[in-house]
Amino acid sequence: MVLKGLANLVVWLLCILIPTLLTDEAVILPAPLDLSVHSTNMKHILTWSPVTVPGETVNYSVEYQGEYERFYANSWIPSSWCSSISTPECNVTDDITATVAYNFRVKATFGNQSSAWSTLKELFNRNSTVLTSPRMKISKDGYHLIVEFEDMGPYFEFNVTYWKNSPNSQELYKIVREGGNLVHLETMEAGAEYCVKAQTIVEVIERSSAFNQGECIRAQDETPLLALVLFSSAGFILFLVGLPLFIWKMSQLLRYSCCPVVVLPDTLKITDSPQKLINCKKEEIESCDTIVRVMYPEELFHSWLQETL
Ligand SMILES: *[C@@H]1O[C@H](CO)[C@@H](O)[C@H](O)[C@H]1NC(C)=O
Ligand SMILES: *[C@@H]1O[C@H](CO)[C@@H](O)[C@H](O)[C@H]1NC(C)=O
């Protein structure tokens, strides 16, 4: 009886003493509070209210649990980027790799003191992320309608709707698989206005954003092409008219100045041999003059016609 009473006393003493010995300084630091995950466009940030020790830096460690760890392994995994960090927030984007409910826990540490763990009040599923409508830039390259989306990361695709801004024109659709590239949508009709709007799609969470406001752009008018055609036909006509004129002008020039070294155009009929002309000296200008027979425009045009036809 006495022995049993003594044993009970020892057990009782141990029960009192062991926790006080173990706790020592361990639970002095308060646990972080108000854990929550802020998630926009599949980027997930865990935040909590900071634990303060005046004049000192408190560190935090973050761990997480997916469905497997919670139901089967009963374990926690340290967050990739947040062991012993000093800011009261953690980018957990890389930890969340499945569309299942995740739990997080955070503890504060200071020197060799450590707080209790705090957990989320409500589990986090990435399918609750806020999806914003996509930012895009539309442009034209000649008559090509081009669109470019901002690169929002690997999960993002863009559902594009575009149409010619005129009555009865129908909407067209295209899925753009990733941002950061120029994508050709359509070859535009000259002078017509085209409009584009888009929404993001994230297949892994089976959700999509609202459509953005949309943007319109007008294709250039036909004028440059028309002008080119007009310009080149005008050029051709000028050439046809100008060639005989040019030849006539040359003949006029040669009528008053004898410059034998100039190679004469074929159309100038030369009564004597060219050799004789070349030998023509300054003193012989008078005689030289007679050698060159000048053709008058009508005559020239007539012979030119005969030659070409
Ligand atoms: C969080 O991490 C992701 C992936 O590493 C990164 O794309 C994103 O920019 C980070 N966000 C912030 C706010 O640091
Ligand atoms: C996210 O997924 C859970 C579990 O599959 C589902 O119950 C919930 O309705 C989904 N939430 C959204 C916003 O899709």
Short mmCIF file of C-alpha atoms and ligand atoms in Angstrom, two decimals, residues 67 99-101 125-129 205-207, ligand 2:
data_model
loop_
_atom_site.label_atom_id
_atom_site.label_comp_id
_atom_site.label_asym_id
_atom_site.label_seq_id
_atom_site.Cartn_x
_atom_site.Cartn_y
_atom_site.Cartn_z
CA GLU A 67 -4.21 15.89 -50.14
CA THR A 99 -5.76 21.38 -58.15
CA VAL A 100 -6.50 19.96 -54.69
CA ALA A 101 -7.01 21.49 -51.26
CA ASN A 125 -7.43 25.30 -53.71
CA ARG A 126 -5.74 27.03 -56.65
CA ASN A 127 -9.01 26.91 -58.57
CA SER A 128 -10.05 29.95 -56.49
CA THR A 129 -7.34 32.12 -58.05
CA ILE A 205 -8.44 24.68 -63.09
CA GLU A 206 -11.14 24.63 -65.79
CA ARG A 207 -11.72 28.35 -65.53
C1 LIG B 2 -12.57 24.09 -56.80
O1 LIG B 2 -12.50 22.69 -56.67
C2 LIG B 2 -13.29 22.18 -55.61
C3 LIG B 2 -12.99 20.69 -55.49
O2 LIG B 2 -12.96 20.06 -56.72
C4 LIG B 2 -14.76 22.46 -55.90
O3 LIG B 2 -15.56 21.97 -54.87
C5 LIG B 2 -14.94 23.97 -56.02
O4 LIG B 2 -16.28 24.26 -56.37
C6 LIG B 2 -14.00 24.51 -57.05
N1 LIG B 2 -14.07 25.97 -57.00
C7 LIG B 2 -14.11 26.72 -58.10
C8 LIG B 2 -14.14 28.18 -57.91
O5 LIG B 2 -14.10 26.23 -59.22
#
